[in-house]
């Protein structure tokens, strides 16, 4: 019998242990539980090292607290021990590090915006926490067949959110394309959280020149703050600069000022 390895990730211990116990009663399911994002990542790493990868993660949508409104999901570093990892970011990190693992998000309530974020992050399903065990098992087995599972009542809202997100992404991509190569480098540094002085040192520019580039970036993107520029850049798919040796921008080549 082929067994399905499931990891329940929820910071509510009683719920996690109860769900794990219910799933463990199934003859073809092996299940473990983790109480946080970092703990889940450690479980995944250990399983890979031992040659027994997990097949499905069941992740609490509210892991580590609510996802702030409008915040894009961001990758987490596998093995990171610092701070909390929210549910949507955990989905992104797991799917990036282990694409074969299927992720199902467990939610207290239906929320089209957050369900759309979960799907964009790589989740294969969004399921209510109070659904029946048989329903959850159907979803687990379904995602392993590359199916995507959403409650019927969420479909219209999720499609609307995904369509709107695509529209915003297209507009954001058009604005980013208006930047010069040097301005795009500066934007990637901004996405990485670097301040003006750090950007100047990295690109071998004067702080005054960096300030001018940053002002040009904000103007061309039509925003009034670094935070707004970073949010727009992420919607356009612009990632942070690789923080390698100063003066080098990877993987893109740096250009002259």
Short mmCIF file of C-alpha atoms in Angstrom, two decimals:
data_model
loop_
_atom_site.label_atom_id
_atom_site.label_comp_id
_atom_site.label_asym_id
_atom_site.label_seq_id
_atom_site.Cartn_x
_atom_site.Cartn_y
_atom_site.Cartn_z
CA UNK A 1 0.00 0.00 0.00
CA UNK A 2 1.31 3.42 -0.99
CA UNK A 3 1.20 5.65 2.06
CA UNK A 4 0.58 9.41 1.99
CA UNK A 5 2.87 11.46 4.22
CA UNK A 6 1.07 14.51 5.63
CA UNK A 7 2.39 17.36 7.77
CA UNK A 8 -0.14 19.47 9.69
CA UNK A 9 1.15 23.00 10.36
CA UNK A 10 -0.90 24.97 12.90
CA UNK A 11 0.08 27.03 15.94
CA UNK A 12 -3.09 25.96 17.76
CA UNK A 13 -1.71 22.81 19.39
CA UNK A 14 -5.02 21.18 20.28
CA UNK A 15 -6.37 21.56 16.75
CA UNK A 16 -3.13 20.32 15.15
CA UNK A 17 -2.89 17.26 17.39
CA UNK A 18 -6.60 16.43 17.00
CA UNK A 19 -6.43 16.65 13.22
CA UNK A 20 -3.21 14.65 13.11
CA UNK A 21 -4.80 11.93 15.27
CA UNK A 22 -7.88 11.76 13.03
CA UNK A 23 -5.79 11.47 9.88
CA UNK A 24 -3.48 8.88 11.47
CA UNK A 25 -6.48 6.56 11.84
CA UNK A 26 -6.52 6.16 8.06
CA UNK A 27 -4.59 3.04 6.96
CA UNK A 28 -2.78 4.82 4.10
CA UNK A 29 -1.83 8.06 5.90
CA UNK A 30 1.31 8.84 7.92
CA UNK A 31 0.98 12.19 9.67
CA UNK A 32 3.08 14.56 11.77
CA UNK A 33 2.38 18.00 13.21
CA UNK A 34 4.39 21.23 13.48
CA UNK A 35 3.45 24.29 15.52
CA UNK A 36 5.10 27.02 13.46
CA UNK A 37 6.52 27.87 10.04
CA UNK A 38 10.17 27.40 11.08
CA UNK A 39 9.29 24.09 12.73
CA UNK A 40 7.57 22.95 9.54
CA UNK A 41 10.61 23.86 7.47
CA UNK A 42 12.85 21.87 9.81
CA UNK A 43 10.52 18.88 9.45
CA UNK A 44 10.70 19.16 5.67
CA UNK A 45 14.50 19.38 5.68
CA UNK A 46 14.83 16.43 8.04
CA UNK A 47 12.45 14.34 5.94
CA UNK A 48 14.48 15.04 2.79
CA UNK A 49 17.72 14.13 4.57
CA UNK A 50 16.17 10.85 5.72
CA UNK A 51 14.77 10.04 2.27
CA UNK A 52 11.11 10.19 3.29
CA UNK A 53 9.70 13.40 1.86
CA UNK A 54 6.25 14.68 2.78
CA UNK A 55 3.57 14.55 0.12
CA UNK A 56 1.07 17.08 1.46
CA UNK A 57 1.22 20.01 3.89
CA UNK A 58 -1.95 21.21 5.61
CA UNK A 59 -1.19 24.81 6.57
CA UNK A 60 -3.19 27.12 8.82
CA UNK A 61 -4.12 30.27 6.85
CA UNK A 62 -3.65 32.33 10.03
CA UNK A 63 -0.32 30.78 11.00
CA UNK A 64 1.64 33.42 12.90
CA UNK A 65 -1.21 35.92 12.70
CA UNK A 66 -3.27 37.53 9.95
CA UNK A 67 -1.60 38.47 6.67
CA UNK A 68 -1.56 42.31 6.53
CA UNK A 69 -3.91 43.75 3.93
CA UNK A 70 -2.23 44.26 0.58
CA UNK A 71 1.03 42.61 1.59
CA UNK A 72 2.42 40.33 -1.09
CA UNK A 73 3.40 36.83 -0.14
CA UNK A 74 7.19 36.57 0.07
CA UNK A 75 9.52 33.57 0.04
CA UNK A 76 10.94 32.35 3.34
CA UNK A 77 14.39 30.88 3.71
CA UNK A 78 14.32 27.15 4.43
CA UNK A 79 15.85 26.63 7.84
CA UNK A 80 15.22 30.22 9.01
CA UNK A 81 14.86 30.30 12.77
CA UNK A 82 14.02 33.98 13.12
CA UNK A 83 10.54 35.32 13.78
CA UNK A 84 7.15 34.08 12.66
CA UNK A 85 6.28 32.78 9.22
CA UNK A 86 2.71 33.41 8.12
CA UNK A 87 0.73 30.74 6.29
CA UNK A 88 0.82 32.33 2.84
CA UNK A 89 4.57 32.96 2.99
CA UNK A 90 5.13 29.39 4.13
CA UNK A 91 3.27 28.17 1.03
CA UNK A 92 5.59 30.26 -1.15
CA UNK A 93 8.75 29.04 0.58
CA UNK A 94 7.77 25.37 0.53
CA UNK A 95 6.71 25.40 -3.12
CA UNK A 96 9.96 27.12 -4.05
CA UNK A 97 12.17 24.72 -2.10
CA UNK A 98 10.21 21.49 -2.71
CA UNK A 99 7.91 21.82 -5.76
CA UNK A 100 6.70 18.22 -5.47
CA UNK A 101 5.04 18.91 -2.12
CA UNK A 102 1.34 19.79 -2.41
CA UNK A 103 0.00 22.42 0.00
CA UNK A 104 -3.58 22.77 1.22
CA UNK A 105 -4.54 25.84 3.26
CA UNK A 106 -6.93 25.36 6.19
CA UNK A 107 -9.04 28.43 6.95
CA UNK A 108 -11.41 29.54 9.70
CA UNK A 109 -13.53 31.40 7.14
CA UNK A 110 -13.82 31.83 3.40
CA UNK A 111 -11.90 34.83 2.09
CA UNK A 112 -11.60 35.21 -1.71
CA UNK A 113 -8.66 37.63 -1.53
CA UNK A 114 -6.57 35.44 0.75
CA UNK A 115 -7.58 32.28 -1.12
CA UNK A 116 -6.37 33.92 -4.34
CA UNK A 117 -3.08 34.85 -2.62
CA UNK A 118 -2.70 31.24 -1.50
CA UNK A 119 -3.23 29.93 -5.04
CA UNK A 120 -0.77 32.49 -6.43
CA UNK A 121 1.75 31.34 -3.82
CA UNK A 122 1.38 27.75 -5.05
CA UNK A 123 -1.32 26.19 -2.87
CA UNK A 124 -3.42 23.44 -4.42
CA UNK A 125 -6.43 23.89 -2.19
CA UNK A 126 -8.32 26.04 0.32
CA UNK A 127 -10.46 24.12 2.80
CA UNK A 128 -12.57 25.16 5.80
CA UNK A 129 -11.22 23.96 9.14
CA UNK A 130 -14.64 22.67 10.10
CA UNK A 131 -15.06 20.50 6.99
CA UNK A 132 -15.64 16.78 7.45
CA UNK A 133 -12.72 14.37 7.65
CA UNK A 134 -13.95 12.61 4.51
CA UNK A 135 -13.98 15.92 2.63
CA UNK A 136 -10.43 16.70 3.77
CA UNK A 137 -9.21 13.25 2.75
CA UNK A 138 -10.79 13.72 -0.69
CA UNK A 139 -8.91 17.00 -1.04
CA UNK A 140 -5.61 15.44 0.08
CA UNK A 141 -5.94 12.62 -2.42
CA UNK A 142 -7.17 15.02 -5.11
CA UNK A 143 -4.23 17.43 -4.90
CA UNK A 144 -1.88 14.46 -5.30
CA UNK A 145 -3.60 13.95 -8.67
CA UNK A 146 -2.75 17.60 -9.49
CA UNK A 147 -6.30 18.77 -8.82
CA UNK A 148 -7.06 22.21 -7.37
CA UNK A 149 -9.74 22.30 -4.68
CA UNK A 150 -11.79 25.35 -3.63
CA UNK A 151 -15.20 25.61 -1.96
CA UNK A 152 -17.81 26.27 -4.70
CA UNK A 153 -18.93 29.46 -2.93
CA UNK A 154 -15.41 30.90 -3.34
CA UNK A 155 -14.92 30.26 -7.04
CA UNK A 156 -16.44 33.48 -8.38
CA UNK A 157 -14.66 35.66 -5.84
CA UNK A 158 -11.30 33.97 -6.36
CA UNK A 159 -11.55 34.29 -10.15
CA UNK A 160 -12.36 37.98 -9.73
CA UNK A 161 -9.35 38.46 -7.44
CA UNK A 162 -7.01 36.60 -9.81
CA UNK A 163 -8.24 38.64 -12.78
CA UNK A 164 -7.72 41.89 -10.87
CA UNK A 165 -4.27 40.75 -9.73
CA UNK A 166 -3.30 40.00 -13.33
CA UNK A 167 -4.49 43.44 -14.42
CA UNK A 168 -2.47 45.12 -11.66
CA UNK A 169 0.56 43.00 -12.56
CA UNK A 170 0.32 44.01 -16.23
CA UNK A 171 0.12 47.70 -15.30
CA UNK A 172 3.00 47.31 -12.85
CA UNK A 173 5.14 45.52 -15.46
CA UNK A 174 4.51 48.37 -17.93
CA UNK A 175 5.65 50.95 -15.36
CA UNK A 176 8.78 48.97 -14.44
CA UNK A 177 9.67 48.65 -18.14
CA UNK A 178 9.82 52.46 -18.32
CA UNK A 179 12.84 52.46 -15.98
CA UNK A 180 16.40 52.61 -17.25
CA UNK A 181 18.68 49.62 -16.48
CA UNK A 182 20.35 51.58 -13.65
CA UNK A 183 16.97 52.58 -12.20
CA UNK A 184 15.89 48.94 -12.25
CA UNK A 185 19.05 48.03 -10.32
CA UNK A 186 18.23 50.70 -7.76
CA UNK A 187 14.66 49.39 -7.54
CA UNK A 188 15.92 45.85 -6.89
CA UNK A 189 18.09 47.25 -4.09
CA UNK A 190 15.01 48.97 -2.67
CA UNK A 191 13.11 45.66 -2.80
CA UNK A 192 15.98 44.10 -0.82
CA UNK A 193 15.47 46.76 1.87
CA UNK A 194 18.72 48.64 1.25
CA UNK A 195 18.89 52.31 2.25
CA UNK A 196 20.41 55.10 0.17
CA UNK A 197 23.90 54.76 1.68
CA UNK A 198 23.96 50.97 1.20
CA UNK A 199 22.80 51.32 -2.41
CA UNK A 200 25.51 53.90 -3.06
CA UNK A 201 28.22 51.62 -1.66
CA UNK A 202 26.94 48.62 -3.61
CA UNK A 203 26.74 50.42 -6.95
CA UNK A 204 29.80 52.65 -6.44
CA UNK A 205 27.69 55.78 -6.74
CA UNK A 206 27.46 58.92 -4.64
CA UNK A 207 24.52 59.18 -2.21
CA UNK A 208 23.36 62.21 -4.19
CA UNK A 209 23.25 60.20 -7.43
CA UNK A 210 21.38 57.38 -5.68
CA UNK A 211 18.88 59.90 -4.31
CA UNK A 212 18.29 61.18 -7.84
CA UNK A 213 17.79 57.64 -9.15
CA UNK A 214 15.35 56.87 -6.33
CA UNK A 215 13.37 60.03 -7.03
CA UNK A 216 13.24 59.10 -10.73
CA UNK A 217 12.04 55.59 -9.84
CA UNK A 218 9.24 56.93 -7.65
CA UNK A 219 8.24 59.43 -10.32
CA UNK A 220 8.14 56.92 -13.16
CA UNK A 221 6.24 54.39 -11.06
CA UNK A 222 3.76 57.05 -9.99
CA UNK A 223 4.18 56.44 -6.26
CA UNK A 224 5.24 58.62 -3.34
CA UNK A 225 7.12 56.26 -1.03
CA UNK A 226 9.69 53.50 -1.06
CA UNK A 227 7.16 51.07 0.42
CA UNK A 228 4.71 51.75 -2.42
CA UNK A 229 7.50 51.31 -4.98
CA UNK A 230 8.49 47.97 -3.44
CA UNK A 231 4.87 46.74 -3.44
CA UNK A 232 4.50 47.68 -7.11
CA UNK A 233 7.82 46.04 -7.97
CA UNK A 234 6.75 42.78 -6.35
CA UNK A 235 3.47 42.83 -8.28
CA UNK A 236 5.55 43.18 -11.45
CA UNK A 237 7.68 40.20 -10.46
CA UNK A 238 10.79 42.23 -9.60
CA UNK A 239 12.84 40.39 -7.00
CA UNK A 240 15.40 41.74 -4.55
CA UNK A 241 19.01 42.22 -5.53
CA UNK A 242 21.24 39.26 -4.66
CA UNK A 243 23.28 40.56 -1.73
CA UNK A 244 26.61 39.28 -3.05
CA UNK A 245 29.89 41.24 -3.07
CA UNK A 246 29.47 45.02 -3.08
CA UNK A 247 29.46 46.54 -6.54
CA UNK A 248 27.97 43.41 -8.15
CA UNK A 249 24.32 42.96 -9.04
CA UNK A 250 23.32 39.37 -9.66
CA UNK A 251 21.94 37.75 -11.70
CA UNK A 252 21.63 40.86 -13.90
CA UNK A 253 24.74 42.77 -14.96
CA UNK A 254 25.12 46.23 -13.44
CA UNK A 255 25.26 49.11 -15.89
CA UNK A 256 26.95 52.45 -15.81
CA UNK A 257 25.31 55.36 -14.01
#
